[in-house]
């Protein structure tokens, strides 16, 4: 009976932790829109002990391979989304997961959108947090961007990923 009680007590403690407001602060989201303001998808971000887990759910994205990055500023002013700044890079490294002097903290794998424009992917980014050090939810926020072309994972500053075709401000 003692083991069952210990298990139940642990489960209840976990349930209380899961429901606590502090846990809720460890999540964020973003609505991605194209330059015309049309919603093309959403992202959810969740803090984990290993980094930030991003779940991207696209519903109307342009087909093809696209660079997918976190940018430094939480602004998405069309048409070019330049207001989002460069890649999130608190350690001032070079761009690219294949670059020996990289990557930027905001560098993530390319996404490959099928012809129907719908895609769901999960990406674990171990280099960013929602709060604390390397925080995406800092004073000026940050944004998720999808680029027109695939990232080459090497070339500074953005992997020849082309123009910015979708942007979403990350919000708590």
Coordinates of N, CA, C and O in Angstrom, one line a residue:
X1 N 0.8 -1.2 0.0 CA 0.0 0.0 0.0 C 0.9 1.3 0.0 O 0.5 2.2 -0.6
X2 N 2.0 1.2 0.6 CA 2.9 2.4 0.7 C 3.4 2.8 -0.7 O 3.5 4.0 -1.0
X3 N 3.8 1.9 -1.5 CA 4.2 2.2 -2.9 C 3.1 2.9 -3.7 O 3.4 3.8 -4.4
X4 N 1.9 2.4 -3.6 CA 0.8 3.0 -4.3 C 0.6 4.4 -3.8 O 0.3 5.3 -4.6
X5 N 0.7 4.6 -2.5 CA 0.5 6.0 -2.0 C 1.6 6.9 -2.5 O 1.3 8.0 -2.9
X6 N 2.8 6.4 -2.5 CA 3.9 7.2 -3.0 C 3.7 7.6 -4.5 O 4.0 8.7 -4.9
X7 N 3.3 6.6 -5.3 CA 3.0 6.9 -6.7 C 1.9 8.0 -6.8 O 2.0 8.9 -7.6
X8 N 0.8 7.8 -6.0 CA -0.3 8.7 -6.1 C 0.2 10.1 -5.7 O -0.2 11.1 -6.3
X9 N 1.0 10.2 -4.6 CA 1.4 11.5 -4.1 C 2.3 12.2 -5.2 O 2.2 13.4 -5.5
X10 N 3.2 11.4 -5.8 CA 4.0 11.9 -6.9 C 3.2 12.4 -8.1 O 3.4 13.5 -8.7
X11 N 2.2 11.6 -8.5 CA 1.3 12.0 -9.6 C 0.5 13.3 -9.2 O 0.5 14.2 -10.1
X12 N 0.0 13.4 -8.0 CA -0.7 14.6 -7.6 C 0.2 15.8 -7.6 O -0.2 16.9 -8.0
X13 N 1.5 15.7 -7.1 CA 2.4 16.8 -7.1 C 2.7 17.2 -8.6 O 2.8 18.4 -8.9
X14 N 2.8 16.2 -9.5 CA 3.0 16.6 -10.9 C 1.8 17.3 -11.5 O 2.0 18.2 -12.2
X15 N 0.6 16.9 -11.1 CA -0.6 17.5 -11.6 C -0.7 18.9 -11.1 O -1.1 19.9 -11.8
X16 N -0.3 19.2 -9.8 CA -0.3 20.5 -9.3 C 0.7 21.4 -10.0 O 0.5 22.5 -10.4
X17 N 1.9 20.8 -10.2 CA 3.0 21.6 -10.9 C 2.5 21.9 -12.3 O 2.7 23.0 -12.8
X18 N 1.9 21.0 -13.0 CA 1.4 21.2 -14.4 C 0.4 22.3 -14.4 O 0.4 23.1 -15.4
X19 N -0.4 22.4 -13.4 CA -1.5 23.4 -13.4 C -1.1 24.8 -12.9 O -1.8 25.7 -12.9
X20 N 0.2 24.8 -12.4 CA 0.6 26.1 -11.7 C 0.8 27.2 -12.7 O 1.3 26.9 -13.9
X21 N 0.6 28.4 -12.4 CA 0.9 29.5 -13.3 C 2.3 29.6 -13.7 O 2.6 30.0 -14.8
X22 N 3.3 29.2 -12.9 CA 4.7 29.3 -13.3 C 4.9 28.4 -14.5 O 5.7 28.7 -15.4
X23 N 4.3 27.2 -14.5 CA 4.5 26.3 -15.7 C 3.9 27.0 -16.9 O 4.5 26.9 -18.0
X24 N 2.7 27.6 -16.8 CA 2.1 28.3 -18.0 C 3.0 29.3 -18.6 O 3.0 29.6 -19.8
X25 N 3.9 30.0 -17.8 CA 4.8 31.0 -18.3 C 5.9 30.4 -19.1 O 6.6 31.1 -19.8
X26 N 6.0 29.1 -19.1 CA 7.0 28.4 -19.9 C 6.5 28.0 -21.3 O 7.0 27.1 -21.9
X27 N 5.5 28.6 -21.8 CA 5.0 28.4 -23.1 C 4.8 29.7 -23.8 O 4.7 30.8 -23.2
X28 N 4.8 29.7 -25.1 CA 4.6 30.8 -26.0 C 4.0 30.4 -27.3 O 3.9 29.2 -27.6
X29 N 3.6 31.4 -28.1 CA 3.0 31.0 -29.4 C 3.3 32.1 -30.4 O 3.7 33.2 -30.0
X30 N 3.0 31.8 -31.6 CA 3.2 32.8 -32.7 C 2.2 32.5 -33.8 O 2.0 31.3 -34.1
X31 N 1.6 33.5 -34.4 CA 0.8 33.3 -35.6 C 1.6 33.9 -36.8 O 2.0 35.0 -36.8
X32 N 1.9 33.0 -37.7 CA 2.7 33.4 -38.9 C 1.8 33.9 -40.0 O 0.8 33.2 -40.4
X33 N 2.1 35.1 -40.6 CA 1.4 35.7 -41.6 C 2.3 36.0 -42.8 O 3.5 36.3 -42.6
X34 N 1.7 36.0 -44.0 CA 2.5 36.4 -45.2 C 2.5 37.9 -45.3 O 1.9 38.6 -44.5
X35 N 3.2 38.5 -46.3 CA 3.3 39.9 -46.5 C 1.9 40.6 -46.7 O 1.8 41.8 -46.4
X36 N 0.9 39.9 -47.1 CA -0.4 40.4 -47.3 C -1.3 40.4 -46.1 O -2.4 40.8 -46.1
X37 N -0.7 39.8 -45.0 CA -1.4 39.7 -43.7 C -2.3 38.4 -43.6 O -3.0 38.3 -42.6
X38 N -2.2 37.5 -44.6 CA -2.9 36.2 -44.5 C -2.2 35.3 -43.6 O -1.0 35.0 -43.7
X39 N -3.0 34.7 -42.7 CA -2.4 33.7 -41.8 C -2.1 32.4 -42.5 O -2.9 31.9 -43.3
X40 N -0.8 32.0 -42.4 CA -0.4 30.7 -43.0 C -0.1 29.6 -42.1 O 0.1 28.5 -42.5
X41 N -0.1 29.9 -40.8 CA 0.1 28.9 -39.8 C 0.3 29.4 -38.4 O 0.3 30.7 -38.2
X42 N 0.6 28.5 -37.5 CA 0.8 28.9 -36.1 C 2.0 28.1 -35.5 O 2.3 27.0 -36.0
X43 N 2.6 28.6 -34.5 CA 3.6 27.8 -33.8 C 3.4 27.9 -32.3 O 2.9 28.9 -31.8
X44 N 3.7 26.8 -31.6 CA 3.7 26.8 -30.2 C 5.1 26.5 -29.7 O 5.8 25.8 -30.4
X45 N 5.5 27.1 -28.6 CA 6.8 26.9 -28.1 C 6.7 26.5 -26.6 O 5.9 27.1 -25.9
X46 N 7.5 25.5 -26.2 CA 7.4 25.0 -24.8 C 8.8 24.8 -24.3 O 9.6 24.3 -25.0
X47 N 9.0 25.4 -23.1 CA 10.3 25.2 -22.4 C 10.4 23.7 -22.0 O 9.5 23.1 -21.5
X48 N 11.6 23.1 -22.2 CA 11.9 21.8 -21.7 C 13.2 21.8 -21.1 O 14.0 22.8 -21.2
X49 N 13.6 20.8 -20.3 CA 14.9 20.8 -19.7 C 16.1 20.8 -20.8 O 17.2 21.1 -20.4
X50 N 15.7 20.4 -22.0 CA 16.7 20.3 -23.1 C 16.7 21.5 -24.0 O 17.5 21.5 -25.0
X51 N 15.9 22.5 -23.8 CA 15.8 23.6 -24.7 C 14.4 24.0 -24.9 O 13.5 23.7 -24.1
X52 N 14.1 24.6 -26.1 CA 12.7 25.0 -26.4 C 12.2 24.1 -27.6 O 12.8 24.0 -28.6
X53 N 11.0 23.5 -27.3 CA 10.4 22.7 -28.3 C 9.4 23.6 -29.1 O 8.5 24.1 -28.5
X54 N 9.6 23.7 -30.4 CA 8.7 24.5 -31.3 C 7.9 23.5 -32.1 O 8.4 22.6 -32.8
X55 N 6.6 23.7 -32.1 CA 5.7 22.9 -33.0 C 5.1 23.9 -34.0 O 4.4 24.8 -33.6
X56 N 5.4 23.7 -35.2 CA 5.0 24.5 -36.3 C 3.9 23.8 -37.1 O 4.1 22.7 -37.5
X57 N 2.7 24.5 -37.2 CA 1.6 23.9 -37.9 C 1.2 24.9 -39.0 O 0.6 25.9 -38.8
X58 N 1.6 24.6 -40.2 CA 1.3 25.4 -41.4 C 0.1 24.9 -42.1 O -0.1 23.7 -42.2
X59 N -0.8 25.8 -42.5 CA -2.0 25.5 -43.2 C -2.1 26.0 -44.6 O -2.9 25.5 -45.4
X60 N -1.3 27.0 -44.9 CA -1.4 27.7 -46.2 C 0.0 28.3 -46.6 O 0.0 29.4 -47.1
X61 N 1.0 27.5 -46.5 CA 2.4 28.0 -46.8 C 2.7 27.7 -48.2 O 2.2 26.7 -48.8
X62 N 3.6 28.5 -48.8 CA 4.1 28.2 -50.2 C 4.8 26.9 -50.2 O 5.6 26.6 -49.3
X63 N 4.6 26.0 -51.2 CA 5.3 24.7 -51.2 C 6.8 24.9 -51.5 O 7.2 26.0 -52.0
X64 N 7.6 23.9 -51.0 CA 9.0 24.0 -51.3 C 9.8 23.9 -50.0 O 9.3 23.9 -48.9
X65 N 11.2 24.0 -50.2 CA 12.1 24.0 -49.1 C 12.3 25.5 -48.6 O 12.5 26.3 -49.5
X66 N 12.2 25.7 -47.3 CA 12.4 27.1 -46.8 C 13.2 27.1 -45.6 O 13.1 26.2 -44.7
X67 N 14.0 28.2 -45.4 CA 14.7 28.4 -44.2 C 13.7 28.8 -43.1 O 12.7 29.5 -43.4
X68 N 14.0 28.3 -41.9 CA 13.1 28.6 -40.8 C 14.0 29.0 -39.6 O 14.9 28.3 -39.2
X69 N 13.8 30.3 -39.2 CA 14.7 30.9 -38.2 C 14.0 31.6 -37.1 O 12.8 32.1 -37.3
X70 N 14.7 31.9 -36.0 CA 14.2 32.8 -35.0 C 15.0 34.1 -35.2 O 16.2 34.1 -35.3
X71 N 14.3 35.2 -35.2 CA 14.9 36.5 -35.4 C 14.8 37.3 -34.1 O 14.0 37.0 -33.2
X72 N 15.7 38.3 -34.0 CA 15.9 39.0 -32.7 C 14.8 39.9 -32.2 O 14.8 40.2 -31.0
X73 N 13.9 40.4 -33.0 CA 13.0 41.4 -32.6 C 11.6 41.0 -32.9 O 11.2 40.5 -33.9
X74 N 10.7 41.2 -31.9 CA 9.3 40.8 -32.0 C 8.5 41.8 -32.8 O 7.5 42.3 -32.2
X75 N 8.8 42.0 -34.0 CA 8.0 42.9 -34.9 C 8.0 42.2 -36.3 O 9.0 41.7 -36.8
X76 N 6.8 42.3 -36.9 CA 6.6 41.7 -38.2 C 5.9 42.7 -39.1 O 4.7 42.5 -39.4
X77 N 6.6 43.7 -39.5 CA 6.0 44.7 -40.4 C 6.2 44.3 -41.8 O 7.4 44.2 -42.3
X78 N 5.1 44.1 -42.6 CA 5.2 43.8 -44.0 C 5.7 45.0 -44.8 O 5.6 46.1 -44.3
X79 N 6.1 44.9 -46.0 CA 6.1 43.6 -46.8 C 7.3 42.7 -46.6 O 7.3 41.6 -46.9
X80 N 8.5 43.3 -46.1 CA 9.7 42.5 -46.1 C 10.1 41.9 -44.7 O 11.0 41.2 -44.6
X81 N 9.3 42.3 -43.7 CA 9.6 41.9 -42.3 C 11.0 42.2 -41.8 O 11.5 41.5 -40.9
X82 N 11.6 43.2 -42.4 CA 12.9 43.6 -41.9 C 12.9 44.1 -40.5 O 13.9 44.0 -39.8
X83 N 11.7 44.5 -40.0 CA 11.6 44.9 -38.6 C 11.9 43.8 -37.6 O 12.2 44.1 -36.4
X84 N 11.9 42.5 -38.0 CA 12.3 41.4 -37.1 C 13.8 41.3 -36.9 O 14.2 40.5 -36.0
X85 N 14.6 42.1 -37.6 CA 16.0 42.1 -37.4 C 16.7 40.9 -37.9 O 16.1 40.1 -38.7
X86 N 17.9 40.6 -37.5 CA 18.7 39.4 -37.9 C 18.3 38.2 -37.1 O 17.4 38.3 -36.2
X87 N 19.0 37.2 -37.4 CA 18.8 35.9 -36.6 C 19.2 36.1 -35.1 O 20.1 36.9 -34.8
X88 N 18.4 35.5 -34.3 CA 18.7 35.5 -32.8 C 20.0 34.9 -32.6 O 20.3 33.7 -33.0
X89 N 21.0 35.7 -32.1 CA 22.4 35.3 -32.0 C 23.1 35.9 -30.8 O 24.0 36.7 -30.9
X90 N 22.6 35.6 -29.6 CA 23.2 36.3 -28.4 C 24.7 36.0 -28.2 O 25.4 36.7 -27.6
X91 N 25.2 34.8 -28.7 CA 26.6 34.5 -28.6 C 27.5 35.0 -29.7 O 28.7 34.8 -29.7
X92 N 26.9 35.7 -30.6 CA 27.6 36.4 -31.7 C 28.5 35.4 -32.5 O 29.6 35.6 -32.8
X93 N 27.9 34.2 -32.9 CA 28.5 33.2 -33.6 C 28.2 33.4 -35.1 O 27.4 34.3 -35.5
X94 N 28.8 32.6 -36.0 CA 28.5 32.7 -37.4 C 27.3 31.9 -37.7 O 26.8 31.0 -36.9
X95 N 26.7 32.1 -38.9 CA 25.5 31.4 -39.3 C 25.8 29.9 -39.7 O 26.8 29.7 -40.4
X96 N 24.9 29.1 -39.3 CA 24.8 27.7 -39.9 C 25.3 26.6 -39.0 O 26.3 26.7 -38.4
X97 N 24.4 25.5 -39.1 CA 24.8 24.4 -38.3 C 25.9 23.6 -38.8 O 26.5 22.7 -38.2
X98 N 26.3 23.9 -40.1 CA 27.5 23.2 -40.7 C 28.7 24.1 -40.6 O 29.8 23.7 -40.9
X99 N 28.6 25.3 -40.1 CA 29.7 26.3 -40.0 C 30.4 25.9 -38.7 O 29.9 25.9 -37.6
X100 N 31.8 25.7 -38.8 CA 32.5 25.4 -37.6 C 32.5 26.6 -36.6 O 32.8 26.3 -35.4
X101 N 32.2 27.8 -37.0 CA 32.1 28.9 -36.1 C 30.6 29.2 -35.7 O 30.3 30.3 -35.2
X102 N 29.7 28.3 -36.0 CA 28.3 28.5 -35.8 C 27.8 27.5 -34.8 O 28.5 26.8 -34.2
X103 N 26.5 27.5 -34.7 CA 25.4 28.3 -35.4 C 24.9 29.4 -34.6 O 25.3 29.6 -33.4
X104 N 24.1 30.3 -35.2 CA 23.3 31.2 -34.5 C 22.3 30.4 -33.6 O 21.9 29.3 -34.0
X105 N 22.0 31.0 -32.5 CA 21.0 30.3 -31.6 C 19.6 30.2 -32.4 O 18.9 29.2 -32.1
X106 N 19.3 31.1 -33.3 CA 18.1 31.1 -34.0 C 18.1 30.2 -35.3 O 17.1 30.1 -35.9
X107 N 19.2 29.6 -35.6 CA 19.3 28.7 -36.8 C 18.5 27.4 -36.5 O 18.7 26.8 -35.4
X108 N 17.7 27.0 -37.4 CA 16.9 25.7 -37.3 C 16.9 25.0 -38.6 O 17.2 25.6 -39.6
X109 N 16.5 23.7 -38.6 CA 16.5 23.0 -39.9 C 15.5 23.6 -40.9 O 14.5 24.2 -40.5
X110 N 15.8 23.4 -42.2 CA 14.8 23.8 -43.2 C 13.5 23.0 -43.0 O 13.5 21.9 -42.5
X111 N 12.5 23.7 -43.5 CA 11.2 23.0 -43.5 C 10.9 22.7 -45.0 O 11.3 23.4 -45.9
X112 N 10.2 21.6 -45.2 CA 9.8 21.1 -46.6 C 8.3 21.0 -46.7 O 7.7 20.1 -46.3
X113 N 7.7 22.1 -47.3 CA 6.3 22.2 -47.4 C 5.7 21.5 -48.6 O 6.2 21.8 -49.7
X114 N 4.8 20.6 -48.5 CA 4.2 19.9 -49.7 C 3.3 20.8 -50.5 O 3.0 21.9 -50.1
X115 N 2.9 20.3 -51.6 CA 2.1 21.1 -52.6 C 0.8 21.7 -51.9 O 0.4 22.8 -52.3
X116 N 0.2 21.0 -51.0 CA -1.0 21.5 -50.4 C -0.8 22.6 -49.3 O -1.8 23.1 -48.8
X117 N 0.5 22.9 -49.0 CA 0.8 24.0 -48.1 C 0.6 23.7 -46.7 O 0.7 24.6 -45.8
X118 N 0.3 22.4 -46.3 CA 0.1 22.0 -45.0 C 1.3 21.2 -44.5 O 1.7 20.3 -45.1
X119 N 1.7 21.5 -43.3 CA 2.9 20.8 -42.7 C 2.8 21.0 -41.2 O 2.6 22.1 -40.7
X120 N 3.1 19.9 -40.5 CA 3.3 20.0 -39.0 C 4.7 19.4 -38.7 O 5.0 18.3 -39.1
X121 N 5.5 20.2 -38.0 CA 6.9 19.7 -37.6 C 7.2 20.1 -36.2 O 6.6 21.1 -35.7
X122 N 8.0 19.4 -35.6 CA 8.5 19.7 -34.3 C 10.0 19.9 -34.4 O 10.7 19.1 -35.0
X123 N 10.5 21.0 -33.7 CA 12.0 21.2 -33.7 C 12.4 21.5 -32.3 O 11.7 22.4 -31.6
X124 N 13.4 20.8 -31.8 CA 13.9 21.1 -30.5 C 15.1 22.0 -30.7 O 16.1 21.6 -31.3
X125 N 15.1 23.2 -30.2 CA 16.2 24.2 -30.3 C 16.9 24.2 -28.9 O 16.3 24.9 -28.0
X126 N 18.0 23.6 -28.7 CA 18.7 23.6 -27.4 C 19.4 24.9 -27.0 O 19.9 25.0 -25.9
X127 N 19.4 25.8 -28.0 CA 20.2 27.0 -27.8 C 19.4 28.2 -27.3 O 19.9 29.3 -27.1
X128 N 18.1 28.1 -27.2 CA 17.2 29.2 -26.8 C 16.3 28.8 -25.6 O 16.0 27.6 -25.4
X129 N 15.9 29.8 -24.8 CA 14.9 29.6 -23.8 C 13.8 30.6 -23.9 O 14.0 31.6 -24.7
X130 N 12.7 30.4 -23.3 CA 11.7 31.5 -23.3 C 12.0 32.6 -22.3 O 11.6 33.7 -22.5
X131 N 12.6 32.2 -21.2 CA 13.0 33.2 -20.2 C 14.4 32.8 -19.7 O 15.0 31.9 -20.2
X132 N 15.0 33.5 -18.8 CA 16.4 33.3 -18.3 C 17.4 33.7 -19.4 O 17.2 34.7 -20.2
X133 N 18.5 33.0 -19.5 CA 19.6 33.3 -20.4 C 19.2 32.9 -21.8 O 18.5 31.9 -22.0
X134 N 19.6 33.6 -22.9 CA 19.2 33.4 -24.3 C 17.7 33.4 -24.4 O 17.1 32.5 -25.1
X135 N 17.0 34.3 -23.8 CA 15.5 34.3 -23.7 C 14.9 35.0 -25.0 O 15.3 36.0 -25.4
X136 N 13.9 34.3 -25.5 CA 13.2 34.8 -26.7 C 12.2 35.9 -26.2 O 11.8 36.7 -27.0
X137 N 11.7 35.8 -25.0 CA 10.7 36.7 -24.5 C 11.4 37.8 -23.7 O 11.0 38.1 -22.5
X138 N 12.4 38.4 -24.3 CA 13.1 39.6 -23.6 C 12.3 40.9 -23.9 O 11.2 40.8 -24.4
X139 N 12.9 42.0 -23.6 CA 12.3 43.3 -23.7 C 11.7 43.6 -25.1 O 10.6 44.1 -25.2
X140 N 12.4 43.3 -26.2 CA 11.9 43.6 -27.5 C 11.4 42.3 -28.2 O 11.0 42.4 -29.4
X141 N 11.3 41.2 -27.5 CA 10.7 40.0 -28.0 C 11.5 39.4 -29.1 O 12.7 39.7 -29.3
X142 N 10.9 38.5 -29.9 CA 11.6 37.8 -31.0 C 10.5 37.3 -31.9 O 9.3 37.4 -31.6
X143 N 10.9 36.8 -33.1 CA 9.9 36.4 -34.1 C 10.4 35.2 -34.8 O 11.6 34.9 -34.9
X144 N 9.4 34.4 -35.3 CA 9.7 33.3 -36.2 C 9.6 33.7 -37.6 O 8.6 34.4 -38.0
X145 N 10.5 33.3 -38.5 CA 10.4 33.7 -39.9 C 10.6 32.5 -40.8 O 11.4 31.6 -40.5
X146 N 9.9 32.5 -41.9 CA 10.1 31.5 -42.9 C 10.6 32.3 -44.1 O 10.1 33.4 -44.5
X147 N 11.7 31.8 -44.7 CA 12.3 32.4 -45.9 C 11.9 31.8 -47.2 O 11.4 30.6 -47.2
X148 N 12.1 32.4 -48.3 CA 11.7 32.0 -49.6 C 12.4 30.7 -50.1 O 11.9 29.9 -50.7
X149 N 13.7 30.6 -49.7 CA 14.5 29.5 -50.2 C 15.1 28.7 -49.0 O 15.0 29.1 -47.8
X150 N 15.7 27.6 -49.3 CA 16.3 26.7 -48.3 C 17.6 27.4 -47.8 O 18.2 28.1 -48.5
X151 N 17.9 27.1 -46.5 CA 19.1 27.6 -45.9 C 20.2 26.6 -46.3 O 20.0 25.4 -46.3
X152 N 21.4 27.1 -46.6 CA 22.5 26.3 -47.0 C 23.3 25.8 -45.7 O 24.2 25.1 -45.9
X153 N 22.9 26.3 -44.6 CA 23.4 25.9 -43.3 C 24.9 26.3 -43.1 O 25.6 25.8 -42.2
X154 N 25.4 27.3 -43.9 CA 26.8 27.6 -43.8 C 27.1 29.1 -44.0 O 27.9 29.6 -43.3
X155 N 26.4 29.7 -44.9 CA 26.8 31.1 -45.3 C 26.3 32.1 -44.4 O 25.1 32.2 -44.1
X156 N 27.1 33.0 -43.9 CA 26.8 34.1 -43.0 C 26.2 35.2 -43.9 O 26.7 35.4 -45.0
X157 N 25.1 35.9 -43.6 CA 24.5 35.9 -42.3 C 23.2 35.0 -42.2 O 22.7 34.8 -41.1
X158 N 22.7 34.6 -43.4 CA 21.4 33.9 -43.3 C 21.3 32.7 -44.2 O 20.2 32.2 -44.5
X159 N 22.4 32.1 -44.6 CA 22.4 30.9 -45.4 C 21.8 30.9 -46.8 O 21.3 29.9 -47.3
X160 N 21.9 32.1 -47.4 CA 21.3 32.3 -48.7 C 19.8 31.8 -48.8 O 19.4 31.3 -49.7
X161 N 19.1 32.1 -47.7 CA 17.7 31.6 -47.6 C 16.7 32.5 -48.3 O 15.5 32.2 -48.3
X162 N 17.2 33.6 -48.9 CA 16.3 34.4 -49.6 C 15.4 35.3 -48.8 O 15.6 35.5 -47.6
X163 N 14.4 35.9 -49.4 CA 13.5 36.9 -48.8 C 12.7 36.3 -47.7 O 12.6 35.0 -47.6
X164 N 12.1 37.1 -46.9 CA 11.3 36.7 -45.7 C 9.8 36.6 -46.2 O 9.3 37.7 -46.6
X165 N 9.2 35.5 -46.2 CA 7.9 35.3 -46.8 C 6.8 35.1 -45.7 O 5.6 35.1 -46.1
X166 N 7.2 34.9 -44.5 CA 6.2 34.8 -43.4 C 6.9 35.1 -42.1 O 8.0 34.8 -41.9
X167 N 6.1 35.7 -41.2 CA 6.6 36.2 -39.9 C 5.5 36.0 -38.8 O 4.4 36.3 -39.1
X168 N 6.0 35.7 -37.6 CA 5.1 35.6 -36.5 C 5.8 36.1 -35.2 O 6.9 35.6 -34.9
X169 N 5.2 37.0 -34.5 CA 5.8 37.5 -33.3 C 5.5 36.4 -32.2 O 4.4 35.9 -32.0
X170 N 6.6 36.1 -31.4 CA 6.5 35.1 -30.3 C 5.9 35.9 -29.1 O 6.5 36.9 -28.7
X171 N 4.8 35.4 -28.6 CA 4.2 36.0 -27.4 C 3.9 35.0 -26.3 O 3.7 33.8 -26.6
X172 N 3.9 35.5 -25.1 CA 3.7 34.5 -24.0 C 2.2 34.0 -24.0 O 1.4 34.6 -24.5

